[in-house]
Coordinates of C-alpha atoms and ligand atoms in Angstrom, one line a residue:
M1 CA 4.0 15.8 -26.0
K2 CA 0.5 14.2 -26.5
I3 CA -0.7 12.6 -23.3
V4 CA -3.8 10.4 -22.9
F5 CA -5.5 10.3 -19.5
S6 CA -7.6 7.3 -18.4
A7 CA -8.9 6.7 -14.9
S8 CA -11.7 4.5 -13.4
V9 CA -12.8 7.2 -11.0
G10 CA -15.9 9.4 -10.8
A11 CA -16.4 12.3 -13.2
D12 CA -15.6 14.9 -10.5
E13 CA -12.4 13.2 -9.5
R14 CA -11.4 12.7 -13.1
G15 CA -11.9 16.4 -13.8
E16 CA -9.9 17.4 -10.7
W17 CA -7.0 15.1 -11.7
L18 CA -7.0 16.6 -15.2
R19 CA -7.1 20.1 -13.9
I20 CA -4.1 19.5 -11.6
L21 CA -2.1 17.5 -14.3
R22 CA -2.7 20.2 -16.9
A23 CA -1.7 23.0 -14.4
T24 CA 1.4 21.1 -13.4
C25 CA 2.4 20.0 -16.9
P26 CA 1.0 22.9 -19.1
R27 CA 3.2 22.4 -22.1
H28 CA 1.7 19.1 -23.0
E29 CA -1.6 18.3 -24.8
W30 CA -3.8 16.3 -22.5
L31 CA -6.5 14.1 -24.2
E32 CA -9.4 12.4 -22.4
H33 CA -10.8 10.8 -25.5
W34 CA -9.1 9.2 -28.4
T35 CA -9.8 6.6 -31.1
P36 CA -7.8 3.4 -31.9
G37 CA -4.9 4.1 -34.3
Q38 CA -4.3 7.5 -32.8
T39 CA -0.8 8.4 -31.7
A40 CA 0.2 9.5 -28.2
D41 CA 3.5 9.8 -26.4
V42 CA 2.4 8.9 -22.8
A43 CA -0.6 7.4 -21.1
V44 CA -1.3 8.6 -17.5
V45 CA -3.6 6.1 -15.9
A46 CA -5.4 5.3 -12.7
N47 CA -6.8 1.7 -12.8
P48 CA -8.0 2.2 -16.4
Q49 CA -10.7 -0.2 -17.8
P50 CA -9.0 -3.2 -19.4
G51 CA -8.3 -2.5 -23.0
A52 CA -8.5 1.3 -22.5
L53 CA -5.0 1.8 -24.1
H54 CA -5.6 -0.7 -26.9
G55 CA -4.8 0.6 -30.4
L56 CA -2.8 3.6 -29.3
H57 CA 0.4 4.1 -31.3
G58 CA 3.7 5.5 -30.3
L59 CA 3.5 5.2 -26.6
R60 CA 6.8 5.8 -24.8
L61 CA 5.5 5.4 -21.2
V62 CA 2.5 4.3 -19.3
Q63 CA 2.5 6.2 -16.0
S64 CA 0.2 4.9 -13.2
L65 CA -1.1 7.4 -10.7
W66 CA -1.6 4.6 -8.2
A67 CA 1.3 2.9 -6.3
G68 CA -0.1 -0.7 -6.8
V69 CA -0.3 -1.8 -10.4
E70 CA -1.5 -5.4 -10.0
R71 CA -4.8 -4.7 -11.8
L72 CA -3.1 -2.9 -14.7
L73 CA -0.7 -5.9 -15.1
L74 CA -3.7 -8.1 -15.6
D75 CA -4.8 -6.2 -18.8
P76 CA -3.6 -8.4 -21.7
T77 CA -3.9 -5.4 -24.1
L78 CA -1.3 -3.3 -22.1
P79 CA 1.5 -2.9 -24.7
A80 CA 4.2 -5.3 -23.6
D81 CA 7.1 -3.2 -25.0
V82 CA 6.1 0.1 -23.4
P83 CA 7.7 0.9 -20.0
L84 CA 5.3 1.1 -17.1
A85 CA 6.0 3.4 -14.2
R86 CA 4.1 3.3 -10.9
M87 CA 3.5 6.1 -8.5
V88 CA 6.2 6.6 -5.9
D89 CA 5.4 9.7 -4.0
P90 CA 7.2 11.0 -0.9
V91 CA 4.0 12.5 0.5
M92 CA 2.3 9.1 0.4
N93 CA 5.2 7.5 2.0
V94 CA 5.0 10.0 4.9
A95 CA 1.2 9.4 5.2
M96 CA 1.8 5.6 5.3
A97 CA 4.5 6.0 8.1
E98 CA 2.0 8.1 10.1
T99 CA -0.8 5.5 9.8
A100 CA 1.6 2.7 10.7
A101 CA 2.8 4.7 13.8
W102 CA -0.8 5.2 14.9
A103 CA -1.6 1.5 14.5
V104 CA 1.6 0.2 16.2
L105 CA 1.3 2.7 19.1
S106 CA -2.4 1.9 19.5
L107 CA -1.7 -1.9 19.7
H108 CA 1.4 -1.5 21.9
R109 CA -0.3 0.9 24.4
S110 CA -3.7 -0.8 24.3
F111 CA -5.5 2.3 22.9
F112 CA -8.0 0.2 20.9
E113 CA -8.8 -1.6 24.2
Y114 CA -9.3 1.8 26.0
A115 CA -11.6 3.0 23.2
R116 CA -13.7 -0.2 23.8
Q117 CA -13.6 0.3 27.6
Q118 CA -14.9 3.9 27.1
R119 CA -17.9 2.7 25.2
E120 CA -18.6 0.3 28.1
A121 CA -17.8 2.9 30.9
C122 CA -15.1 0.5 32.1
W123 CA -12.2 2.0 34.1
R124 CA -9.3 -0.4 33.9
Q125 CA -5.6 0.3 33.5
W126 CA -3.3 -2.0 31.6
P127 CA 0.5 -2.3 32.1
Q128 CA 2.5 0.4 30.3
R129 CA 5.3 -1.3 28.3
R130 CA 8.3 0.3 26.7
A131 CA 8.5 0.4 22.9
A132 CA 11.8 -1.4 23.1
T133 CA 10.0 -4.6 24.2
V134 CA 7.6 -4.7 21.2
P135 CA 9.3 -6.3 18.2
V136 CA 7.8 -5.2 14.9
L137 CA 8.2 -7.0 11.5
V138 CA 7.5 -5.1 8.3
L139 CA 6.9 -7.3 5.2
G140 CA 8.2 -5.4 2.2
L141 CA 10.9 -2.8 2.2
G142 CA 9.9 -0.8 -0.8
S143 CA 9.0 2.9 -0.8
M144 CA 6.3 2.4 1.8
G145 CA 8.1 -0.2 3.9
R146 CA 11.2 1.9 4.2
A147 CA 9.3 4.9 5.4
V148 CA 7.3 2.8 7.9
A149 CA 10.4 0.9 9.2
A150 CA 12.4 4.1 9.7
R151 CA 9.5 5.8 11.5
L152 CA 8.9 2.9 13.9
A153 CA 12.6 2.5 14.6
A154 CA 12.7 6.2 15.4
L155 CA 9.9 5.6 17.9
G156 CA 12.0 3.0 19.7
Y157 CA 10.6 -0.3 18.4
P158 CA 13.0 -3.1 17.5
V159 CA 12.2 -3.3 13.8
S160 CA 13.0 -6.0 11.3
A161 CA 12.0 -5.8 7.6
W162 CA 11.7 -8.6 5.1
R163 CA 12.2 -8.2 1.4
R164 CA 12.7 -10.4 -1.6
S165 CA 16.3 -9.6 -2.6
G166 CA 19.5 -9.0 -0.7
G167 CA 19.1 -5.3 -1.5
G168 CA 21.7 -2.8 -2.1
D169 CA 19.8 0.2 -0.9
A170 CA 21.2 2.6 1.8
P171 CA 20.9 0.9 5.3
L172 CA 18.2 2.1 7.6
P173 CA 19.4 2.9 11.1
G174 CA 17.8 0.6 13.7
V175 CA 16.2 -1.7 11.1
Q176 CA 17.4 -5.3 10.6
V177 CA 16.9 -6.2 7.0
L178 CA 16.0 -9.9 6.2
H179 CA 15.4 -11.9 3.0
G180 CA 14.6 -15.5 2.3
A181 CA 12.1 -18.0 3.7
A182 CA 14.3 -19.1 6.6
A183 CA 14.9 -15.6 7.8
L184 CA 11.1 -14.9 7.7
T185 CA 10.4 -18.0 9.8
A186 CA 12.9 -17.1 12.4
A187 CA 11.7 -13.5 12.5
L188 CA 8.0 -14.4 12.8
E189 CA 8.7 -16.4 16.0
G190 CA 9.7 -13.2 17.8
T191 CA 7.3 -10.7 16.2
E192 CA 4.5 -9.0 18.2
V193 CA 3.2 -6.7 15.5
L194 CA 3.4 -7.7 11.8
I195 CA 2.8 -5.0 9.2
N196 CA 2.2 -6.1 5.6
L197 CA 3.5 -3.7 2.9
L198 CA 4.2 -6.2 0.1
P199 CA 3.0 -5.7 -3.5
L200 CA 0.2 -8.1 -4.6
T201 CA 1.9 -10.7 -6.8
P202 CA 1.4 -14.5 -7.4
D203 CA 4.1 -15.0 -4.7
T204 CA 2.5 -12.9 -2.1
R205 CA -1.3 -13.5 -2.6
G206 CA -2.7 -15.0 0.5
I207 CA 0.5 -14.7 2.5
L208 CA -1.5 -13.5 5.6
G209 CA -3.1 -16.9 6.3
A210 CA -3.2 -19.7 8.8
P211 CA 0.4 -21.0 8.1
L212 CA 1.9 -17.6 8.8
F213 CA -0.3 -16.9 11.8
A214 CA 0.8 -20.3 13.3
Q215 CA 4.4 -19.1 13.3
L216 CA 3.7 -15.9 15.3
P217 CA 3.7 -16.0 19.0
L218 CA 0.3 -16.3 20.7
G219 CA -1.3 -12.8 21.0
A220 CA 0.5 -11.2 18.1
C221 CA -1.1 -8.5 16.0
I222 CA -1.6 -8.1 12.3
V223 CA -1.6 -4.9 10.3
N224 CA -2.6 -5.1 6.6
F225 CA -2.0 -1.8 4.7
A226 CA -1.0 -3.4 1.4
R227 CA -3.8 -5.2 -0.6
G228 CA -6.9 -7.2 0.4
G229 CA -5.6 -10.1 -1.7
H230 CA -2.8 -10.7 0.8
L231 CA -5.2 -11.7 3.5
V232 CA -7.1 -14.9 3.9
E233 CA -10.1 -13.4 5.7
A234 CA -11.5 -16.7 7.1
D235 CA -8.1 -17.6 8.5
L236 CA -7.8 -14.2 10.2
L237 CA -11.3 -14.6 11.8
E238 CA -10.4 -18.0 13.1
A239 CA -7.1 -16.8 14.5
L240 CA -8.7 -13.9 16.3
D241 CA -11.6 -15.9 17.6
G242 CA -9.3 -18.7 18.8
G243 CA -7.0 -16.3 20.6
R244 CA -4.0 -16.9 18.4
L245 CA -4.0 -13.3 17.3
R246 CA -4.9 -10.4 19.6
H247 CA -6.0 -7.7 17.1
A248 CA -5.9 -6.8 13.4
V249 CA -5.8 -3.4 11.9
L250 CA -7.1 -3.5 8.3
D251 CA -7.1 -0.8 5.6
V252 CA -7.6 -3.0 2.5
F253 CA -10.0 -5.7 1.7
A254 CA -10.8 -8.4 -0.9
T255 CA -14.0 -6.5 -1.8
E256 CA -14.0 -2.7 -1.5
P257 CA -16.2 -1.1 -0.2
L258 CA -16.5 -3.9 2.4
P259 CA -20.0 -5.3 2.2
P260 CA -22.3 -4.1 5.1
D261 CA -22.8 -7.6 6.4
H262 CA -19.1 -8.4 6.6
P263 CA -18.0 -9.7 10.1
F264 CA -15.0 -7.3 10.2
W265 CA -17.4 -4.3 10.7
T266 CA -18.4 -5.5 14.2
H267 CA -15.6 -7.7 15.2
P268 CA -14.2 -6.5 18.6
R269 CA -10.7 -7.4 17.7
V270 CA -10.7 -5.7 14.3
T271 CA -10.0 -2.0 13.7
M272 CA -10.8 -0.9 10.2
L273 CA -10.0 2.0 7.9
P274 CA -11.6 2.5 4.4
H275 CA -8.4 2.2 2.3
V276 CA -7.0 5.5 3.5
A277 CA -3.6 4.5 5.0
A278 CA -1.9 6.6 2.3
L279 CA -4.1 8.4 -0.1
T280 CA -2.6 9.7 -3.4
D281 CA -1.9 13.4 -3.1
A282 CA -2.9 14.8 -6.5
H283 CA -0.5 17.8 -6.4
S284 CA 2.6 15.8 -5.4
A285 CA 1.6 12.9 -7.7
A286 CA 1.4 15.4 -10.6
S287 CA 4.9 16.6 -9.8
V288 CA 6.1 13.0 -9.9
V289 CA 4.4 12.7 -13.3
A290 CA 6.0 15.9 -14.5
A291 CA 9.4 14.7 -13.5
N292 CA 9.0 11.5 -15.6
L293 CA 7.6 13.5 -18.6
E294 CA 10.8 15.7 -18.5
R295 CA 13.0 12.6 -18.4
I296 CA 11.2 11.2 -21.5
E297 CA 11.7 14.5 -23.3
R298 CA 15.4 14.5 -22.4
G299 CA 15.7 10.9 -23.6
Q300 CA 16.3 9.5 -20.1
A301 CA 14.8 6.4 -18.6
P302 CA 11.7 7.1 -16.6
L303 CA 11.8 6.6 -12.8
H304 CA 10.0 3.9 -10.8
L305 CA 9.6 1.4 -13.6
V306 CA 7.7 -1.8 -12.9
D307 CA 9.5 -5.1 -13.6
R308 CA 6.7 -7.0 -15.2
S309 CA 8.3 -10.4 -14.7
R310 CA 8.3 -9.8 -10.9
G311 CA 4.9 -8.2 -10.9
Y312 CA 6.0 -5.0 -9.0
Ligands
LIG1 P1 7.3 -1.5 -3.6 O1 8.1 -0.2 -3.5 O2 7.2 -2.2 -4.9 O3 8.1 -2.5 -2.6 C1 7.8 -3.8 -2.6 C2 8.7 -4.5 -1.5 O4 8.2 -5.8 -1.3 C3 10.1 -4.6 -1.9 O5 11.0 -4.4 -0.8 C4 10.2 -6.1 -2.4 O6 11.5 -6.7 -2.2 C5 9.3 -6.7 -1.5 N1 8.8 -8.0 -2.1 C6 8.1 -8.1 -3.3 N2 7.8 -9.4 -3.4 C7 8.3 -10.1 -2.4 C8 8.3 -11.5 -2.0 N3 7.8 -12.4 -2.8 N4 8.9 -11.8 -0.8 C9 9.5 -10.9 0.0 N5 9.5 -9.5 -0.3 C10 8.9 -9.2 -1.5 O7 5.9 -1.3 -3.0 P2 5.3 0.0 -2.2 O8 5.1 1.2 -3.1 O9 6.1 0.1 -1.0 O10 3.8 -0.5 -1.8 C11 3.7 -1.6 -0.9 C12 2.2 -2.0 -0.8 O11 1.4 -0.9 -0.3 C13 1.6 -2.4 -2.2 O12 0.8 -3.5 -2.0 C14 0.7 -1.2 -2.5 O13 -0.3 -1.5 -3.4 C15 0.3 -0.8 -1.1 N6 -0.3 0.6 -0.9 C16 -1.3 0.7 -0.1 C17 -1.8 2.0 0.1 C18 -3.0 2.2 1.1 O14 -3.5 3.3 1.2 N7 -3.4 1.2 1.8 C19 -1.3 3.1 -0.5 C20 -0.2 2.9 -1.4 C21 0.3 1.6 -1.6 P3 12.8 -6.1 -3.0 O15 13.2 -4.8 -2.2 O16 13.9 -7.1 -2.7 O17 12.5 -5.9 -4.4

């Protein structure tokens, strides 16, 4: 098959992706450059420039190398009739579960506080609570949310997870699955650590804002590992400074890289990561791409298709 590759990444990264994709899927012809009117079977993309696929004929699949496709969906030239698949990679899911475990353990056991105390040469011990007394709520029970909820339940936390639909997936031991606005309101009241793993859609943009924070108990903590657009940054700063929230762990931001003068850099109640909660692993991602290419060749529907009407 003829496959076009389009990625908004640096030249070195693009070269490395192409090398790994070609090595994993050697039977196919990989093209980095093409002209409008040219024919290709599949486009493999990572946040391509808007219009990058415009004028290509014969596409049977657009395969994203990134898990989040909200930027791709904003491109009006993305062919509406071509299936769009996003990256669902078990290696990334494990990475996300590890980062979530670090964040929740650090919040629960005051490890961020101890790190601050070390910088100040302060010797002070805080009570040691059992995990079973720290209720965690995961927003979103997709590929990432499921891995995170399962890992936290295995660590002994009481875990609830909120999703859009009633579901139908296999149950997760130790995880209470919720859906609907009323269930969310009830769950927020009893949540100590809230982890956001929703996709960024018109329904979820700005969900981490003052109205939601007001429903959490005083001193709750926020973890945002999904997208910067979920968080109303000014509301978070106000909630932290006013004592409503105790701490926030943030991996994603409205503007990335975060500008050097942004208050999050130095805020004592914010712990930051530079969008690394779960990095794409090029080798395992290439295997996911290869599996979908084989399905196309066999005439089967590709896996991990995006429902464009839902936005994820
Ligand atoms: P996903 O598989 O598409 O799962 C989305 C989940 O959110 C589903 O459970 C869905 O409910 C639920 N949902 C969607 N809209 C909702 C709404 N309006 N109300 C309630 N629940 C809603 O997504 P994913 O692959 O797990 O990714 C989750 C997030 O992580 C995305 O924002 C992605 O961009 C981000 N991400 C971040 C990193 C990082 O390094 N920080 C890495 C990869 C991904 P249903 O189950 O009912 O459909």
